[in-house]
Short mmCIF file of C-alpha atoms and ligand atoms in Angstrom, two decimals:
data_model
loop_
_atom_site.label_atom_id
_atom_site.label_comp_id
_atom_site.label_asym_id
_atom_site.label_seq_id
_atom_site.Cartn_x
_atom_site.Cartn_y
_atom_site.Cartn_z
CA MET A 220 47.09 99.43 105.02
CA GLN A 221 49.33 97.22 103.29
CA THR A 222 50.89 98.86 100.31
CA LEU A 223 53.45 97.84 97.53
CA THR A 224 55.40 100.35 95.51
CA ILE A 225 56.88 98.99 92.29
CA ILE A 226 58.61 100.29 89.15
CA ARG A 227 55.72 100.97 86.49
CA PRO A 228 55.01 97.85 84.86
CA ASP A 229 54.84 97.06 81.03
CA ASP A 230 52.24 94.88 79.34
CA MET A 231 54.10 92.92 76.81
CA HIS A 232 51.00 91.52 74.90
CA LEU A 233 47.95 93.82 74.52
CA HIS A 234 45.15 94.02 72.04
CA LEU A 235 44.08 97.64 71.68
CA ARG A 236 41.83 97.29 68.47
CA ASP A 237 41.15 100.60 66.46
CA GLY A 238 38.50 103.29 66.28
CA ASP A 239 35.98 103.71 69.04
CA ALA A 240 37.05 100.52 70.51
CA LEU A 241 40.62 101.74 70.87
CA LYS A 242 39.42 104.96 72.34
CA ALA A 243 37.17 103.00 74.97
CA VAL A 244 40.05 100.68 76.25
CA ALA A 245 43.46 102.39 75.85
CA PRO A 246 43.13 104.64 78.76
CA TYR A 247 42.88 101.66 81.14
CA THR A 248 46.22 100.38 80.20
CA ALA A 249 47.78 103.71 80.05
CA ARG A 250 46.91 104.63 83.59
CA GLN A 251 48.88 101.57 84.93
CA MET A 252 51.40 100.42 82.41
CA GLY A 253 54.36 102.41 81.15
CA ARG A 254 54.42 100.67 77.78
CA ALA A 255 52.60 97.86 75.87
CA VAL A 256 53.53 95.68 72.96
CA ILE A 257 50.56 96.20 70.65
CA MET A 258 49.25 93.19 68.81
CA PRO A 259 48.76 93.57 65.10
CA ASN A 260 45.52 91.36 64.47
CA LEU A 261 43.47 94.22 63.16
CA LYS A 262 41.21 93.70 60.36
CA PRO A 263 42.98 93.90 57.97
CA PRO A 264 46.09 93.01 59.95
CA VAL A 265 49.10 95.27 60.49
CA VAL A 266 51.48 94.06 57.88
CA SER A 267 53.68 97.03 56.74
CA VAL A 268 55.79 99.70 58.59
CA ALA A 269 53.48 102.47 57.29
CA ASP A 270 50.51 100.57 58.74
CA ALA A 271 52.16 100.08 62.21
CA LEU A 272 53.24 103.81 62.45
CA ALA A 273 49.90 105.10 61.33
CA TYR A 274 48.39 102.80 63.98
CA GLN A 275 50.81 104.02 66.87
CA GLN A 276 49.66 107.55 65.82
CA ARG A 277 45.96 106.50 66.34
CA ILE A 278 46.87 104.86 69.77
CA LEU A 279 48.68 107.95 70.90
CA ALA A 280 45.65 110.03 69.89
CA ALA A 281 43.31 107.90 71.99
CA LEU A 282 45.27 108.43 75.23
CA PRO A 283 44.23 111.06 77.89
CA GLU A 284 45.96 114.28 77.82
CA GLY A 285 49.44 114.24 79.22
CA SER A 286 49.87 110.51 79.21
CA THR A 287 53.22 109.25 78.59
CA PHE A 288 52.30 105.60 77.86
CA GLU A 289 54.42 104.21 75.06
CA PRO A 290 52.81 101.71 72.56
CA LEU A 291 55.59 99.36 71.17
CA MET A 292 54.61 98.33 67.56
CA THR A 293 54.66 94.86 66.00
CA LEU A 294 53.94 93.52 62.55
CA TYR A 295 51.84 90.57 61.59
CA LEU A 296 54.02 87.77 60.17
CA THR A 297 52.45 86.34 56.85
CA ASP A 298 53.48 83.90 54.16
CA LYS A 299 54.62 87.19 52.25
CA THR A 300 56.96 88.65 54.93
CA THR A 301 60.45 89.19 53.57
CA PRO A 302 63.97 89.89 55.07
CA GLU A 303 63.79 93.26 53.55
CA LEU A 304 60.76 94.09 55.60
CA VAL A 305 62.63 92.88 58.69
CA ARG A 306 65.36 95.34 58.08
CA GLU A 307 62.76 98.05 57.28
CA ALA A 308 60.94 97.30 60.54
CA LYS A 309 63.99 97.36 62.62
CA ALA A 310 65.04 100.79 61.18
CA ALA A 311 61.68 102.05 62.03
CA GLY A 312 61.76 101.00 65.62
CA ILE A 313 59.27 98.12 65.21
CA VAL A 314 60.14 95.71 68.06
CA ALA A 315 58.71 92.36 66.76
CA PHE A 316 56.81 90.29 64.37
CA LYS A 317 53.82 88.11 65.59
CA LEU A 318 53.25 84.66 64.41
CA TYR A 319 49.70 83.48 64.21
CA PRO A 320 49.35 80.11 62.75
CA ALA A 321 46.58 80.54 60.16
CA GLY A 322 43.24 79.99 61.80
CA ALA A 323 44.68 79.83 65.19
CA THR A 324 42.55 82.66 66.78
CA THR A 325 40.82 86.02 66.46
CA ASN A 326 41.65 87.65 63.17
CA SER A 327 44.30 85.34 62.23
CA ASP A 328 43.22 84.14 58.71
CA SER A 329 46.24 85.85 57.26
CA GLY A 330 48.44 83.98 59.30
CA VAL A 331 51.38 81.82 58.35
CA THR A 332 50.70 78.38 56.70
CA ASP A 333 54.17 76.93 56.81
CA LEU A 334 56.73 78.62 59.22
CA PHE A 335 59.62 76.67 57.84
CA LYS A 336 59.14 78.27 54.36
CA LEU A 337 59.98 81.54 56.29
CA LEU A 338 63.53 80.49 57.45
CA PRO A 339 65.32 83.33 55.61
CA VAL A 340 62.97 85.83 57.38
CA LEU A 341 63.64 84.41 60.69
CA GLN A 342 67.28 84.34 60.12
CA GLU A 343 67.13 88.08 59.34
CA MET A 344 65.00 88.70 62.48
CA ALA A 345 67.85 86.86 64.44
CA LYS A 346 70.46 89.06 62.81
CA GLN A 347 68.60 92.26 63.30
CA GLY A 348 67.68 91.43 66.89
CA VAL A 349 64.00 91.75 65.93
CA LEU A 350 61.90 89.49 68.27
CA LEU A 351 59.44 86.64 67.17
CA LEU A 352 56.32 86.62 69.24
CA VAL A 353 54.70 83.19 68.89
CA HIS A 354 50.97 82.29 69.46
CA GLY A 355 52.05 78.65 70.15
CA GLU A 356 49.14 76.43 68.97
CA VAL A 357 48.86 74.09 66.06
CA THR A 358 45.59 74.44 64.18
CA ASP A 359 45.28 70.93 62.74
CA SER A 360 41.66 69.76 63.01
CA ASP A 361 42.75 66.40 64.21
CA ILE A 362 44.51 67.86 67.27
CA ASP A 363 42.34 68.28 70.42
CA ILE A 364 42.11 72.05 71.40
CA PHE A 365 43.63 71.11 74.89
CA ASP A 366 46.67 69.63 73.21
CA ARG A 367 47.40 72.37 70.60
CA GLU A 368 50.04 74.06 72.60
CA ALA A 369 51.90 70.89 73.67
CA VAL A 370 51.97 69.69 69.86
CA PHE A 371 53.17 72.97 68.82
CA ILE A 372 56.12 72.81 71.00
CA GLU A 373 57.25 69.47 69.39
CA ARG A 374 56.08 70.26 65.84
CA ILE A 375 57.11 73.85 65.37
CA MET A 376 58.97 75.49 68.35
CA LYS A 377 61.70 72.95 69.08
CA PRO A 378 62.48 72.51 65.19
CA VAL A 379 62.68 76.24 64.68
CA LEU A 380 64.84 77.00 67.68
CA ALA A 381 67.18 74.20 66.43
CA GLN A 382 67.30 75.73 62.87
CA VAL A 383 67.66 79.43 64.08
CA PRO A 384 69.27 79.05 67.46
CA ASP A 385 70.01 82.70 68.11
CA LEU A 386 66.30 83.93 67.24
CA LYS A 387 64.79 85.84 70.20
CA VAL A 388 61.37 84.28 70.74
CA VAL A 389 58.55 85.15 73.04
CA PHE A 390 56.20 82.11 73.66
CA GLU A 391 53.29 84.14 74.17
CA HIS A 392 50.34 83.63 76.88
CA ILE A 393 51.69 80.32 77.78
CA THR A 394 49.05 77.72 79.47
CA THR A 395 50.83 74.59 80.06
CA ALA A 396 53.42 72.77 82.14
CA GLU A 397 55.09 71.67 78.87
CA ALA A 398 55.62 75.33 77.70
CA ALA A 399 56.88 76.51 81.12
CA ARG A 400 59.34 73.76 80.99
CA LEU A 401 60.46 74.48 77.52
CA VAL A 402 61.06 78.13 78.27
CA SER A 403 62.70 77.17 81.61
CA GLU A 404 65.09 74.81 79.78
CA ALA A 405 65.85 77.00 76.72
CA GLY A 406 68.61 79.43 76.28
CA ASP A 407 68.49 83.12 77.19
CA ASN A 408 66.95 83.85 73.84
CA VAL A 409 63.60 82.28 74.66
CA ALA A 410 61.18 83.89 77.22
CA ALA A 411 57.33 83.69 77.92
CA SER A 412 54.51 86.07 78.73
CA VAL A 413 51.89 84.94 81.07
CA THR A 414 48.17 86.20 81.37
CA PRO A 415 46.30 86.94 84.56
CA GLN A 416 43.63 84.42 83.48
CA HIS A 417 46.12 81.53 82.89
CA LEU A 418 47.53 82.21 86.45
CA LEU A 419 44.16 82.54 88.08
CA LEU A 420 41.62 80.28 86.35
CA ASN A 421 41.39 76.64 84.94
CA ARG A 422 39.06 75.01 82.57
CA ASN A 423 36.53 74.38 85.31
CA ASP A 424 35.94 78.06 85.50
CA LEU A 425 35.05 77.93 81.94
CA LEU A 426 32.79 75.07 81.84
CA VAL A 427 31.45 74.00 85.27
CA GLY A 428 27.99 75.07 85.96
CA GLY A 429 27.36 76.25 82.53
CA VAL A 430 29.51 77.69 79.77
CA ARG A 431 31.21 81.09 80.72
CA PRO A 432 31.65 83.03 77.60
CA HIS A 433 33.73 85.73 79.17
CA HIS A 434 36.39 82.86 80.37
CA PHE A 435 36.86 81.83 76.77
CA CYS A 436 40.20 82.81 75.34
CA LEU A 437 42.64 81.17 73.37
CA PRO A 438 44.93 79.36 74.18
CA VAL A 439 42.03 77.90 76.03
CA LEU A 440 42.28 77.63 79.84
CA LYS A 441 43.74 74.35 80.85
CA ARG A 442 43.38 71.90 83.86
CA GLU A 443 44.62 72.96 87.20
CA THR A 444 47.86 71.17 87.22
CA HIS A 445 48.87 73.47 84.31
CA ARG A 446 47.71 76.56 86.17
CA GLN A 447 49.92 75.61 89.15
CA ALA A 448 52.75 74.91 86.92
CA LEU A 449 52.59 78.36 85.50
CA VAL A 450 52.39 79.90 88.98
CA ALA A 451 55.45 77.90 89.91
CA ALA A 452 57.25 79.11 86.78
CA VAL A 453 56.77 82.85 87.38
CA THR A 454 57.63 82.51 91.15
CA GLY A 455 60.62 79.92 90.73
CA ASP A 456 64.16 79.54 90.05
CA GLN A 457 63.85 80.50 86.33
CA ALA A 458 61.35 83.30 86.87
CA ASN A 459 63.46 85.84 85.16
CA LYS A 460 62.42 84.20 81.85
CA PHE A 461 58.68 85.05 82.43
CA PHE A 462 56.99 88.32 82.24
CA LEU A 463 53.71 90.21 82.29
CA GLY A 464 51.56 90.16 79.15
CA THR A 465 47.89 90.49 79.76
CA ASP A 466 46.63 89.47 76.33
CA SER A 467 43.75 91.74 77.36
CA ALA A 468 41.42 91.30 74.16
CA PRO A 469 38.31 93.34 74.09
CA HIS A 470 35.27 91.92 72.32
CA ALA A 471 31.75 93.48 72.60
CA GLN A 472 29.56 91.72 75.17
CA SER A 473 27.18 90.61 72.22
CA ALA A 474 30.14 88.97 70.51
CA LYS A 475 30.98 87.13 73.61
CA GLU A 476 27.45 86.03 74.76
CA ASN A 477 26.72 84.54 71.42
CA ALA A 478 26.11 80.97 69.86
CA CYS A 479 29.58 81.34 68.41
CA GLY A 480 31.27 83.47 71.04
CA CYS A 481 34.62 84.97 70.17
CA ALA A 482 37.96 84.27 72.11
CA GLY A 483 39.38 86.94 74.29
CA MET A 484 39.30 88.22 77.94
CA PHE A 485 39.49 91.83 78.81
CA SER A 486 41.71 92.41 81.85
CA ALA A 487 43.05 95.86 81.27
CA LEU A 488 40.89 97.49 83.99
CA THR A 489 42.58 95.75 86.84
CA ALA A 490 45.52 94.00 85.19
CA ILE A 491 48.35 94.57 87.67
CA GLU A 492 45.83 94.03 90.61
CA LEU A 493 44.97 90.61 89.37
CA TYR A 494 48.59 89.54 88.96
CA ALA A 495 49.24 90.92 92.58
CA GLU A 496 46.52 88.44 93.85
CA VAL A 497 48.41 85.66 92.21
CA PHE A 498 51.77 86.47 93.49
CA GLU A 499 50.18 87.14 97.13
CA GLN A 500 48.55 83.69 97.01
CA ALA A 501 51.93 82.14 96.15
CA GLY A 502 53.54 83.94 98.93
CA ALA A 503 55.79 85.71 96.41
CA LEU A 504 54.72 89.37 96.40
CA ASP A 505 58.47 90.17 96.37
CA LYS A 506 58.60 88.65 92.88
CA LEU A 507 55.83 90.78 91.43
CA GLU A 508 58.25 93.71 90.48
CA ALA A 509 60.57 91.41 88.33
CA PHE A 510 57.74 89.87 86.57
CA ALA A 511 55.76 92.97 85.91
CA SER A 512 58.54 95.60 85.37
CA LYS A 513 61.94 94.15 84.79
CA ASN A 514 61.99 90.87 83.05
CA GLY A 515 60.07 91.97 79.87
CA ALA A 516 62.06 95.25 79.48
CA ARG A 517 65.31 93.35 79.68
CA PHE A 518 64.28 90.63 77.23
CA TYR A 519 63.24 93.60 74.81
CA GLY A 520 66.39 95.48 75.36
CA LEU A 521 64.67 98.38 77.00
CA PRO A 522 65.28 100.46 80.03
CA GLU A 523 63.07 99.85 82.99
CA ASN A 524 60.55 102.66 83.53
CA THR A 525 61.68 105.40 85.67
CA ASP A 526 58.59 106.13 87.82
CA THR A 527 56.61 103.80 90.16
CA ILE A 528 53.04 102.73 90.97
CA THR A 529 51.67 102.03 94.38
CA LEU A 530 49.23 99.03 94.92
CA GLU A 531 47.06 99.15 98.16
CA LYS A 532 45.62 95.95 99.67
CA GLN A 533 42.11 97.14 99.38
CA SER A 534 39.27 95.29 97.82
CA GLN A 535 37.59 96.94 94.76
CA THR A 536 34.37 95.88 93.01
CA VAL A 537 34.91 95.43 89.23
CA PRO A 538 31.99 96.93 87.15
CA GLU A 539 29.47 94.44 85.55
CA SER A 540 30.41 96.18 82.29
CA ILE A 541 31.83 99.28 80.78
CA PRO A 542 31.04 101.18 77.60
CA TYR A 543 32.61 99.98 74.32
CA GLY A 544 31.83 102.36 71.44
CA ASN A 545 28.14 101.85 70.94
CA GLU A 546 28.33 98.43 72.68
CA THR A 547 29.42 97.28 76.24
CA LEU A 548 32.42 95.26 77.26
CA VAL A 549 32.45 92.74 80.19
CA PRO A 550 35.81 92.88 82.03
CA MET A 551 37.56 90.05 83.66
CA ARG A 552 36.19 89.46 87.21
CA ALA A 553 32.87 91.51 86.35
CA GLY A 554 30.92 92.15 89.38
CA GLY A 555 33.28 90.48 91.56
CA GLU A 556 36.00 91.72 94.12
CA VAL A 557 39.77 92.22 93.37
CA ALA A 558 41.88 92.17 96.43
CA TRP A 559 44.19 95.19 95.44
CA ARG A 560 43.83 98.46 93.97
CA VAL A 561 46.27 100.75 92.24
CA ARG A 562 46.61 104.41 93.86
CA TYR A 563 45.88 106.62 90.85
C1 NCD B 811 42.98 87.31 71.06
C2 NCD B 811 41.93 88.51 70.33
O1 NCD B 811 40.82 88.66 70.60
O2 NCD B 811 42.59 89.37 69.57
N1 NCD B 811 42.05 86.53 71.64
C3 NCD B 811 42.54 85.56 72.56
O3 NCD B 811 41.63 84.82 72.96
N2 NCD B 811 43.60 85.62 73.19
C4 NCD B 811 43.64 86.90 69.97
C5 NCD B 811 44.86 86.11 70.54
O4 NCD B 811 45.76 86.57 71.23
O5 NCD B 811 44.86 85.00 70.45
ZN1 ZN B 812 46.80 88.07 72.05
#
């Protein structure tokens, strides 16, 4: 049987929620990832250092006995974030602030209304080496949902990088050729996370033959040419600027299969296996380890994990659903086959 042993990966973009939901999903990530960058879009959002450290303790308490998984904490950038808070965050080991443009996605009501009013905060982040993680979509109602990332690049990303040229920015969950190009051409202070769904699926998988609510996430899946551009980016010449960030974002089945179904795909159950499919299909399995286990750590200024995981080329059937508190959760590829499995 074909096997592949790689340094234990990290998930640089993860939603773990809180309470029973957290207890339901955290063990799946902890069994394959060494660390994860934890998104702060709880209700209410994680905006203070005290909130983040308390949340980190709840995450650690939700892990199986003996787990060495490390949650890397972030704060939610708001119109009220101050340079003092950036310094306080740095001192407390918070790795980043997350920019959600107001109204962009799930629980983003507290998001930023005008990023350019926060320039002193961004300058302090650059000075302190605290990362800015960007949900890169504009929210203007006149901008088509499929164009929101490309418009964000022109209206926000390029001007911000011009004004704070040494800011370390992660363009999160990129979905377009435009974003891949921006990151490839930018300085070493700009990188991107890429999800399994944006590498494996296109908007036909969302809309052909009926609406597939479990394939609805934000930024929304794009056309096939963009998916191909992302695969080219993570396997190409500038591949060291791209890293694993699942954006695994659990929502109860009832909230997804709904007249107003919410955005988010839960991929944590078979995350590294799904990425292995992408790299294998691209003839680039030798590049999986850098993407999953090296590029993210390097960008965050962290050492690589010291242990390994082994993937086996053996098909597994993904469950139709898994328990999620009192509800159920439908994972990515539910009821289907994934070509690889992790040896646990
Ligand atoms: C995320 C969520 O559910 O928290 N949803 C999503 O579609 N990606 C929020 C986000 O990262 O945009
Ligand atoms: Zn996310």
